[in-house]
mmCIF file of C-alpha atoms and ligand atoms in Angstrom:
data_model
loop_
_atom_site.group_PDB
_atom_site.id
_atom_site.type_symbol
_atom_site.label_atom_id
_atom_site.label_comp_id
_atom_site.label_asym_id
_atom_site.label_seq_id
_atom_site.Cartn_x
_atom_site.Cartn_y
_atom_site.Cartn_z
ATOM 1 C CA UNK A 1 0.000 0.000 0.000
ATOM 2 C CA UNK A 2 1.416 3.380 -0.894
ATOM 3 C CA UNK A 3 0.637 6.732 0.787
ATOM 4 C CA UNK A 4 1.475 8.954 -2.092
ATOM 5 C CA UNK A 5 1.535 8.912 -5.912
ATOM 6 C CA UNK A 6 4.251 10.887 -7.681
ATOM 7 C CA UNK A 7 4.060 11.468 -11.417
ATOM 8 C CA UNK A 8 7.120 12.952 -13.088
ATOM 9 C CA UNK A 9 10.197 12.145 -15.117
ATOM 10 C CA UNK A 10 12.743 9.411 -14.425
ATOM 11 C CA UNK A 11 15.691 10.616 -16.429
ATOM 12 C CA UNK A 12 19.275 10.324 -17.462
ATOM 13 C CA UNK A 13 20.917 13.705 -16.940
ATOM 14 C CA UNK A 14 24.167 15.134 -18.270
ATOM 15 C CA UNK A 15 25.260 18.380 -16.749
ATOM 16 C CA UNK A 16 28.049 20.690 -15.819
ATOM 17 C CA UNK A 17 28.405 23.071 -12.879
ATOM 18 C CA UNK A 18 31.441 25.190 -11.912
ATOM 19 C CA UNK A 19 32.365 22.231 -9.633
ATOM 20 C CA UNK A 20 32.279 19.299 -12.030
ATOM 21 C CA UNK A 21 30.612 17.440 -14.821
ATOM 22 C CA UNK A 22 28.528 14.216 -15.032
ATOM 23 C CA UNK A 23 27.095 12.216 -17.946
ATOM 24 C CA UNK A 24 23.956 10.022 -18.066
ATOM 25 C CA UNK A 25 23.423 9.951 -14.323
ATOM 26 C CA UNK A 26 20.090 9.217 -12.678
ATOM 27 C CA UNK A 27 17.843 12.269 -12.479
ATOM 28 C CA UNK A 28 14.305 13.321 -13.245
ATOM 29 C CA UNK A 29 11.655 15.089 -11.243
ATOM 30 C CA UNK A 30 9.944 11.896 -9.985
ATOM 31 C CA UNK A 31 13.269 10.363 -8.986
ATOM 32 C CA UNK A 32 14.315 13.261 -6.764
ATOM 33 C CA UNK A 33 10.788 13.791 -5.420
ATOM 34 C CA UNK A 34 10.288 10.129 -4.522
ATOM 35 C CA UNK A 35 13.649 9.795 -2.794
ATOM 36 C CA UNK A 36 12.925 12.956 -0.782
ATOM 37 C CA UNK A 37 9.401 11.734 0.072
ATOM 38 C CA UNK A 38 10.715 8.316 1.107
ATOM 39 C CA UNK A 39 12.324 9.839 4.219
ATOM 40 C CA UNK A 40 8.774 10.366 5.522
ATOM 41 C CA UNK A 41 6.332 8.056 3.719
ATOM 42 C CA UNK A 42 5.822 5.386 1.051
ATOM 43 C CA UNK A 43 5.611 6.827 -2.466
ATOM 44 C CA UNK A 44 4.801 5.115 -5.766
ATOM 45 C CA UNK A 45 6.064 6.539 -9.060
ATOM 46 C CA UNK A 46 4.154 6.996 -12.330
ATOM 47 C CA UNK A 47 6.572 7.469 -15.223
ATOM 48 C CA UNK A 48 8.283 5.817 -18.166
ATOM 49 C CA UNK A 49 11.882 4.783 -18.815
ATOM 50 C CA UNK A 50 13.671 3.153 -21.756
ATOM 51 C CA UNK A 51 15.782 0.050 -22.259
ATOM 52 C CA UNK A 52 18.858 2.223 -21.711
ATOM 53 C CA UNK A 53 17.942 2.903 -18.061
ATOM 54 C CA UNK A 54 20.308 1.031 -15.677
ATOM 55 C CA UNK A 55 18.400 -1.609 -13.675
ATOM 56 C CA UNK A 56 20.461 -0.978 -10.556
ATOM 57 C CA UNK A 57 18.766 2.420 -10.187
ATOM 58 C CA UNK A 58 15.309 0.803 -10.010
ATOM 59 C CA UNK A 59 16.668 -1.680 -7.491
ATOM 60 C CA UNK A 60 17.945 1.216 -5.403
ATOM 61 C CA UNK A 61 14.541 2.979 -5.466
ATOM 62 C CA UNK A 62 12.839 -0.265 -4.359
ATOM 63 C CA UNK A 63 15.328 -0.690 -1.530
ATOM 64 C CA UNK A 64 14.218 2.719 -0.267
ATOM 65 C CA UNK A 65 10.609 1.521 -0.157
ATOM 66 C CA UNK A 66 9.631 3.352 -3.348
ATOM 67 C CA UNK A 67 7.065 1.478 -5.443
ATOM 68 C CA UNK A 68 8.078 1.438 -9.122
ATOM 69 C CA UNK A 69 5.226 -0.686 -10.522
ATOM 70 C CA UNK A 70 3.887 2.439 -12.195
ATOM 71 C CA UNK A 71 7.091 2.990 -14.211
ATOM 72 C CA UNK A 72 6.360 1.831 -17.770
ATOM 73 C CA UNK A 73 8.974 0.685 -20.280
ATOM 74 C CA UNK A 74 9.547 2.396 -23.578
ATOM 75 C CA UNK A 75 12.386 2.629 -26.000
ATOM 76 C CA UNK A 76 14.661 5.397 -24.785
ATOM 77 C CA UNK A 77 14.726 7.224 -21.456
ATOM 78 C CA UNK A 78 13.917 10.952 -21.135
ATOM 79 C CA UNK A 79 17.193 12.873 -21.187
ATOM 80 C CA UNK A 80 18.043 16.343 -19.977
ATOM 81 C CA UNK A 81 21.287 18.152 -20.625
ATOM 82 C CA UNK A 82 22.120 21.418 -18.920
ATOM 83 C CA UNK A 83 24.644 23.601 -17.170
ATOM 84 C CA UNK A 84 24.927 26.137 -14.366
ATOM 85 C CA UNK A 85 27.100 29.206 -14.138
ATOM 86 C CA UNK A 86 28.341 30.752 -10.893
ATOM 87 C CA UNK A 87 24.801 31.859 -10.100
ATOM 88 C CA UNK A 88 23.514 28.358 -9.543
ATOM 89 C CA UNK A 89 19.925 29.433 -8.976
ATOM 90 C CA UNK A 90 19.120 28.958 -12.624
ATOM 91 C CA UNK A 91 19.681 25.847 -14.742
ATOM 92 C CA UNK A 92 20.403 26.536 -18.403
ATOM 93 C CA UNK A 93 18.946 23.816 -20.602
ATOM 94 C CA UNK A 94 21.062 22.694 -23.551
ATOM 95 C CA UNK A 95 18.788 19.893 -24.675
ATOM 96 C CA UNK A 96 15.575 18.151 -23.601
ATOM 97 C CA UNK A 97 14.958 14.787 -25.287
ATOM 98 C CA UNK A 98 11.450 13.616 -24.450
ATOM 99 C CA UNK A 99 12.028 10.153 -26.035
ATOM 100 C CA UNK A 100 9.667 7.587 -24.429
ATOM 101 C CA UNK A 101 7.779 10.402 -22.730
ATOM 102 C CA UNK A 102 6.393 11.480 -26.099
ATOM 103 C CA UNK A 103 4.110 8.451 -26.395
ATOM 104 C CA UNK A 104 3.644 7.809 -22.660
ATOM 105 C CA UNK A 105 0.094 7.067 -21.543
ATOM 106 C CA UNK A 106 -0.489 7.127 -17.796
ATOM 107 C CA UNK A 107 -1.252 3.621 -16.474
ATOM 108 C CA UNK A 108 -2.003 3.468 -12.786
ATOM 109 C CA UNK A 109 -1.424 0.181 -10.903
ATOM 110 C CA UNK A 110 -4.439 -0.991 -8.861
ATOM 111 C CA UNK A 111 -2.648 -0.488 -5.532
ATOM 112 C CA UNK A 112 -1.980 3.199 -6.314
ATOM 113 C CA UNK A 113 -5.634 4.046 -6.910
ATOM 114 C CA UNK A 114 -6.611 4.601 -3.279
ATOM 115 C CA UNK A 115 -3.708 6.919 -2.483
ATOM 116 C CA UNK A 116 -4.836 10.121 -0.773
ATOM 117 C CA UNK A 117 -1.872 12.279 -1.701
ATOM 118 C CA UNK A 118 -0.649 13.151 -5.209
ATOM 119 C CA UNK A 119 2.501 15.004 -6.169
ATOM 120 C CA UNK A 120 2.494 16.265 -9.744
ATOM 121 C CA UNK A 121 6.208 16.669 -10.253
ATOM 122 C CA UNK A 122 7.494 18.410 -13.312
ATOM 123 C CA UNK A 123 6.201 16.645 -16.470
ATOM 124 C CA UNK A 124 3.755 17.392 -19.308
ATOM 125 C CA UNK A 125 0.680 19.007 -17.651
ATOM 126 C CA UNK A 126 -1.666 16.765 -19.670
ATOM 127 C CA UNK A 127 -0.060 13.738 -18.025
ATOM 128 C CA UNK A 128 -0.391 15.451 -14.642
ATOM 129 C CA UNK A 129 -4.124 15.802 -15.316
ATOM 130 C CA UNK A 130 -4.416 12.131 -16.355
ATOM 131 C CA UNK A 131 -2.778 11.141 -13.075
ATOM 132 C CA UNK A 132 -5.309 13.173 -11.067
ATOM 133 C CA UNK A 133 -8.176 11.574 -12.971
ATOM 134 C CA UNK A 134 -6.867 8.046 -12.301
ATOM 135 C CA UNK A 135 -6.821 8.301 -8.508
ATOM 136 C CA UNK A 136 -10.149 7.572 -6.831
ATOM 137 C CA UNK A 137 -10.405 10.158 -4.055
ATOM 138 C CA UNK A 138 -7.321 12.289 -3.643
ATOM 139 C CA UNK A 139 -7.283 14.467 -0.539
ATOM 140 C CA UNK A 140 -4.314 16.645 -1.413
ATOM 141 C CA UNK A 141 -2.807 17.500 -4.792
ATOM 142 C CA UNK A 142 0.510 19.332 -4.823
ATOM 143 C CA UNK A 143 1.848 20.481 -8.170
ATOM 144 C CA UNK A 144 5.190 21.631 -9.568
ATOM 145 C CA UNK A 145 6.095 22.729 -13.087
ATOM 146 C CA UNK A 146 8.832 24.570 -14.997
ATOM 147 C CA UNK A 147 9.465 27.120 -17.741
ATOM 148 C CA UNK A 148 9.558 24.414 -20.470
ATOM 149 C CA UNK A 149 5.856 23.610 -19.900
ATOM 150 C CA UNK A 150 4.871 27.251 -19.314
ATOM 151 C CA UNK A 151 6.289 28.025 -22.758
ATOM 152 C CA UNK A 152 5.055 24.910 -24.583
ATOM 153 C CA UNK A 153 1.735 24.025 -22.919
ATOM 154 C CA UNK A 154 0.413 27.066 -21.092
ATOM 155 C CA UNK A 155 -3.324 26.412 -21.642
ATOM 156 C CA UNK A 156 -3.102 22.786 -20.487
ATOM 157 C CA UNK A 157 -0.963 23.861 -17.544
ATOM 158 C CA UNK A 158 -3.588 26.361 -16.357
ATOM 159 C CA UNK A 159 -6.236 23.614 -16.468
ATOM 160 C CA UNK A 160 -4.094 21.383 -14.263
ATOM 161 C CA UNK A 161 -3.270 24.231 -11.875
ATOM 162 C CA UNK A 162 -6.987 24.710 -11.417
ATOM 163 C CA UNK A 163 -7.175 21.223 -9.851
ATOM 164 C CA UNK A 164 -4.175 21.595 -7.546
ATOM 165 C CA UNK A 165 -4.484 22.389 -3.819
ATOM 166 C CA UNK A 166 -0.897 23.594 -3.452
ATOM 167 C CA UNK A 167 1.323 24.869 -6.229
ATOM 168 C CA UNK A 168 5.089 25.042 -5.999
ATOM 169 C CA UNK A 169 6.976 27.297 -8.403
ATOM 170 C CA UNK A 170 10.311 28.976 -8.452
ATOM 171 C CA UNK A 171 10.347 32.765 -8.527
ATOM 172 C CA UNK A 172 11.132 33.060 -12.259
ATOM 173 C CA UNK A 173 8.365 30.620 -13.171
ATOM 174 C CA UNK A 174 5.835 32.423 -10.962
ATOM 175 C CA UNK A 175 6.614 35.726 -12.729
ATOM 176 C CA UNK A 176 6.454 34.070 -16.155
ATOM 177 C CA UNK A 177 3.234 32.144 -15.518
ATOM 178 C CA UNK A 178 1.263 35.011 -14.004
ATOM 179 C CA UNK A 179 2.849 37.637 -16.221
ATOM 180 C CA UNK A 180 3.966 39.971 -13.448
ATOM 181 C CA UNK A 181 7.315 41.057 -11.981
ATOM 182 C CA UNK A 182 5.778 40.990 -8.494
ATOM 183 C CA UNK A 183 5.790 37.711 -6.539
ATOM 184 C CA UNK A 184 2.973 38.779 -4.191
ATOM 185 C CA UNK A 185 0.776 39.567 -7.203
ATOM 186 C CA UNK A 186 1.712 36.215 -8.755
ATOM 187 C CA UNK A 187 0.822 34.363 -5.539
ATOM 188 C CA UNK A 188 -2.480 36.245 -5.242
ATOM 189 C CA UNK A 189 -3.365 35.366 -8.852
ATOM 190 C CA UNK A 190 -2.809 31.694 -8.033
ATOM 191 C CA UNK A 191 -4.866 31.959 -4.842
ATOM 192 C CA UNK A 192 -7.811 33.230 -6.909
ATOM 193 C CA UNK A 193 -7.924 29.791 -8.562
ATOM 194 C CA UNK A 194 -8.782 26.547 -6.737
ATOM 195 C CA UNK A 195 -5.367 26.737 -5.065
ATOM 196 C CA UNK A 196 -5.248 26.877 -1.236
ATOM 197 C CA UNK A 197 -1.526 27.570 -0.931
ATOM 198 C CA UNK A 198 1.255 28.815 -3.166
ATOM 199 C CA UNK A 199 4.906 28.167 -2.450
ATOM 200 C CA UNK A 200 7.486 30.233 -4.278
ATOM 201 C CA UNK A 201 11.012 28.803 -4.101
ATOM 202 C CA UNK A 202 13.830 31.285 -4.300
ATOM 203 C CA UNK A 203 16.735 28.907 -4.769
ATOM 204 C CA UNK A 204 19.427 29.427 -2.162
ATOM 205 C CA UNK A 205 17.404 32.329 -0.680
ATOM 206 C CA UNK A 206 14.637 30.157 0.756
ATOM 207 C CA UNK A 207 10.937 29.763 0.077
ATOM 208 C CA UNK A 208 7.773 31.819 0.530
ATOM 209 C CA UNK A 209 4.446 30.282 1.538
ATOM 210 C CA UNK A 210 1.254 32.167 0.750
ATOM 211 C CA UNK A 211 -2.130 31.015 2.054
ATOM 212 C CA UNK A 212 -5.363 33.015 2.250
ATOM 213 C CA UNK A 213 -4.361 35.710 4.732
ATOM 214 C CA UNK A 214 -1.032 34.428 5.891
ATOM 215 C CA UNK A 215 2.527 34.572 4.726
ATOM 216 C CA UNK A 216 5.540 32.544 5.844
ATOM 217 C CA UNK A 217 9.134 32.964 4.783
ATOM 218 C CA UNK A 218 11.517 30.004 5.188
ATOM 219 C CA UNK A 219 15.175 31.012 5.175
ATOM 220 C CA UNK A 220 17.744 29.573 2.818
ATOM 221 C CA UNK A 221 20.344 27.363 4.496
ATOM 222 C CA UNK A 222 23.793 28.993 4.389
ATOM 223 C CA UNK A 223 25.515 26.242 2.401
ATOM 224 C CA UNK A 224 29.165 26.633 1.643
ATOM 225 C CA UNK A 225 29.439 23.422 -0.308
ATOM 226 C CA UNK A 226 27.072 23.613 -3.283
ATOM 227 C CA UNK A 227 28.065 21.269 -6.112
ATOM 228 C CA UNK A 228 24.913 20.664 -8.117
ATOM 229 C CA UNK A 229 21.469 22.137 -7.477
ATOM 230 C CA UNK A 230 19.740 19.817 -9.995
ATOM 231 C CA UNK A 231 16.687 18.286 -8.384
ATOM 232 C CA UNK A 232 16.488 20.733 -5.477
ATOM 233 C CA UNK A 233 13.020 21.870 -6.549
ATOM 234 C CA UNK A 234 11.832 18.277 -6.878
ATOM 235 C CA UNK A 235 13.423 17.270 -3.573
ATOM 236 C CA UNK A 236 11.715 20.228 -1.919
ATOM 237 C CA UNK A 237 8.304 19.226 -3.289
ATOM 238 C CA UNK A 238 8.782 15.520 -2.521
ATOM 239 C CA UNK A 239 9.846 16.137 1.076
ATOM 240 C CA UNK A 240 6.984 18.630 1.563
ATOM 241 C CA UNK A 241 4.261 16.215 0.451
ATOM 242 C CA UNK A 242 6.004 13.226 2.046
ATOM 243 C CA UNK A 243 5.907 15.016 5.396
ATOM 244 C CA UNK A 244 2.253 16.053 4.912
ATOM 245 C CA UNK A 245 1.308 12.454 4.001
ATOM 246 C CA UNK A 246 3.062 11.196 7.117
ATOM 247 C CA UNK A 247 1.502 13.706 9.520
ATOM 248 C CA UNK A 248 -1.930 13.951 7.827
ATOM 249 C CA UNK A 249 -2.212 17.498 9.118
ATOM 250 C CA UNK A 250 -2.887 20.374 6.728
ATOM 251 C CA UNK A 251 -2.960 23.156 9.320
ATOM 252 C CA UNK A 252 -1.011 26.361 8.607
ATOM 253 C CA UNK A 253 1.554 25.444 11.308
ATOM 254 C CA UNK A 254 2.168 22.019 9.828
ATOM 255 C CA UNK A 255 2.384 23.424 6.292
ATOM 256 C CA UNK A 256 5.163 25.692 7.571
ATOM 257 C CA UNK A 257 6.993 22.686 9.006
ATOM 258 C CA UNK A 258 6.577 20.875 5.694
ATOM 259 C CA UNK A 259 8.134 23.875 3.894
ATOM 260 C CA UNK A 260 11.113 23.708 6.268
ATOM 261 C CA UNK A 261 11.526 19.922 5.774
ATOM 262 C CA UNK A 262 11.399 20.604 2.023
ATOM 263 C CA UNK A 263 14.141 23.219 2.428
ATOM 264 C CA UNK A 264 16.238 20.846 4.571
ATOM 265 C CA UNK A 265 16.184 18.003 2.016
ATOM 266 C CA UNK A 266 16.731 20.388 -0.916
ATOM 267 C CA UNK A 267 19.757 21.906 0.828
ATOM 268 C CA UNK A 268 21.311 18.446 1.296
ATOM 269 C CA UNK A 269 20.618 17.574 -2.330
ATOM 270 C CA UNK A 270 22.715 20.504 -3.592
ATOM 271 C CA UNK A 271 25.813 19.212 -1.793
ATOM 272 C CA UNK A 272 26.655 16.603 -4.430
ATOM 273 C CA UNK A 273 25.862 15.536 -8.000
ATOM 274 C CA UNK A 274 22.782 13.527 -8.968
ATOM 275 C CA UNK A 275 21.271 11.661 -5.989
ATOM 276 C CA UNK A 276 24.621 11.057 -4.259
ATOM 277 C CA UNK A 277 23.982 13.222 -1.197
ATOM 278 C CA UNK A 278 20.397 12.050 -0.694
ATOM 279 C CA UNK A 279 21.645 8.448 -0.735
ATOM 280 C CA UNK A 280 23.851 9.129 2.259
ATOM 281 C CA UNK A 281 21.800 11.261 4.636
ATOM 282 C CA UNK A 282 20.093 9.736 7.647
ATOM 283 C CA UNK A 283 17.096 10.784 9.720
ATOM 284 C CA UNK A 284 19.332 12.286 12.393
ATOM 285 C CA UNK A 285 21.014 14.541 9.773
ATOM 286 C CA UNK A 286 17.571 15.777 8.708
ATOM 287 C CA UNK A 287 16.452 16.494 12.264
ATOM 288 C CA UNK A 288 19.724 18.263 13.069
ATOM 289 C CA UNK A 289 19.370 20.597 10.082
ATOM 290 C CA UNK A 290 15.653 21.140 10.819
ATOM 291 C CA UNK A 291 16.684 22.366 14.267
ATOM 292 C CA UNK A 292 19.272 24.695 12.720
ATOM 293 C CA UNK A 293 16.526 26.189 10.509
ATOM 294 C CA UNK A 294 14.454 26.857 13.622
ATOM 295 C CA UNK A 295 17.405 28.505 15.375
ATOM 296 C CA UNK A 296 18.112 30.689 12.334
ATOM 297 C CA UNK A 297 14.658 32.230 12.768
ATOM 298 C CA UNK A 298 14.981 33.200 16.426
ATOM 299 C CA UNK A 299 15.740 36.795 17.359
HETATM 300 P P1 LIG B 301 14.906 20.755 -10.696
HETATM 301 O O1 LIG B 301 16.366 21.069 -10.627
HETATM 302 O O2 LIG B 301 14.336 20.339 -9.382
HETATM 303 O O3 LIG B 301 14.072 21.797 -11.347
HETATM 304 O O4 LIG B 301 14.735 19.461 -11.637
HETATM 305 C C1 LIG B 301 15.784 18.825 -12.277
HETATM 306 C C2 LIG B 301 15.311 17.558 -12.949
HETATM 307 O O5 LIG B 301 14.248 17.834 -13.844
HETATM 308 C C3 LIG B 301 16.424 16.941 -13.794
HETATM 309 O O6 LIG B 301 16.866 15.744 -13.182
HETATM 310 C C4 LIG B 301 15.787 16.671 -15.174
HETATM 311 O O7 LIG B 301 15.921 15.343 -15.595
HETATM 312 C C5 LIG B 301 14.331 17.019 -15.001
HETATM 313 N N1 LIG B 301 13.799 17.809 -16.116
HETATM 314 C C6 LIG B 301 14.445 18.695 -16.902
HETATM 315 N N2 LIG B 301 13.621 19.236 -17.825
HETATM 316 C C7 LIG B 301 12.397 18.666 -17.607
HETATM 317 C C8 LIG B 301 11.115 18.809 -18.219
HETATM 318 N N3 LIG B 301 10.900 19.639 -19.247
HETATM 319 N N4 LIG B 301 10.081 18.080 -17.717
HETATM 320 C C9 LIG B 301 10.277 17.256 -16.676
HETATM 321 N N5 LIG B 301 11.450 17.046 -16.060
HETATM 322 C C10 LIG B 301 12.510 17.753 -16.505
#
């Protein structure tokens, strides 16, 4: 039985940052989100991979308690190639190869259908909508997206946003999607839709949470060792919903805690390439950094 369905990409990434370079390593929005969520609850992935995807990665996900029955097989895995300059808040895409994703039809395993929590990680918004429609009675839908889909599928994206309870965007995407330079205006535009909460991630500068009349500002963690921020957004979203699925509490106070757990896991993720750092952290590391976040806020 899974607590949480995550639809998104399972990818092979090639990227370069000022601190190194990797080729065809495991990546993808659903990969990062499910690993982050697995610290708190039991996720199941909906996605597609190709014959070129190394089997040991699937084995690793299963060892973490992540259900991969919903990962279909196609010809070639989704691939993303990008780079970061010294300002590592923004990934520059060199190439996106959709490959198997182009003909992917969402197929939901029977034991996913009663899940109460859905995370729509970054993937084609039409597939995000199909995932929502395949789950019997979802109680909470959290959604992420990125500039690629805002540019290519804006209309479909707005339809999916209209079904989401919480949307998670980075600051640039929020400005682009709601066509405003002002983040408060962007958040208010989202809150006029079905959305109950909007979270705007500001990379290393933290995250903002907007609900009806309230506003919370989670600090960024002062990291000295940032190697690769790929997957930080997905790790943030996965940890956030994983924590909410574990605690089953959607109060404002608990949402704030979920934002901080999201920030904690995302900050760890940036410390190494691909999923290397997330593989190594333990619950006590998470709790220690959570405490540091709390202390950073006291004055
Ligand atoms: P993030 O750094 O959290 O925004 O996400 C990075 C991950 O997103 C990488 O591992 C990529 O494989 C994946 N990715 C890149 N472009 C896309 C896209 N257009 N749709 C879905 N996933 C993507």
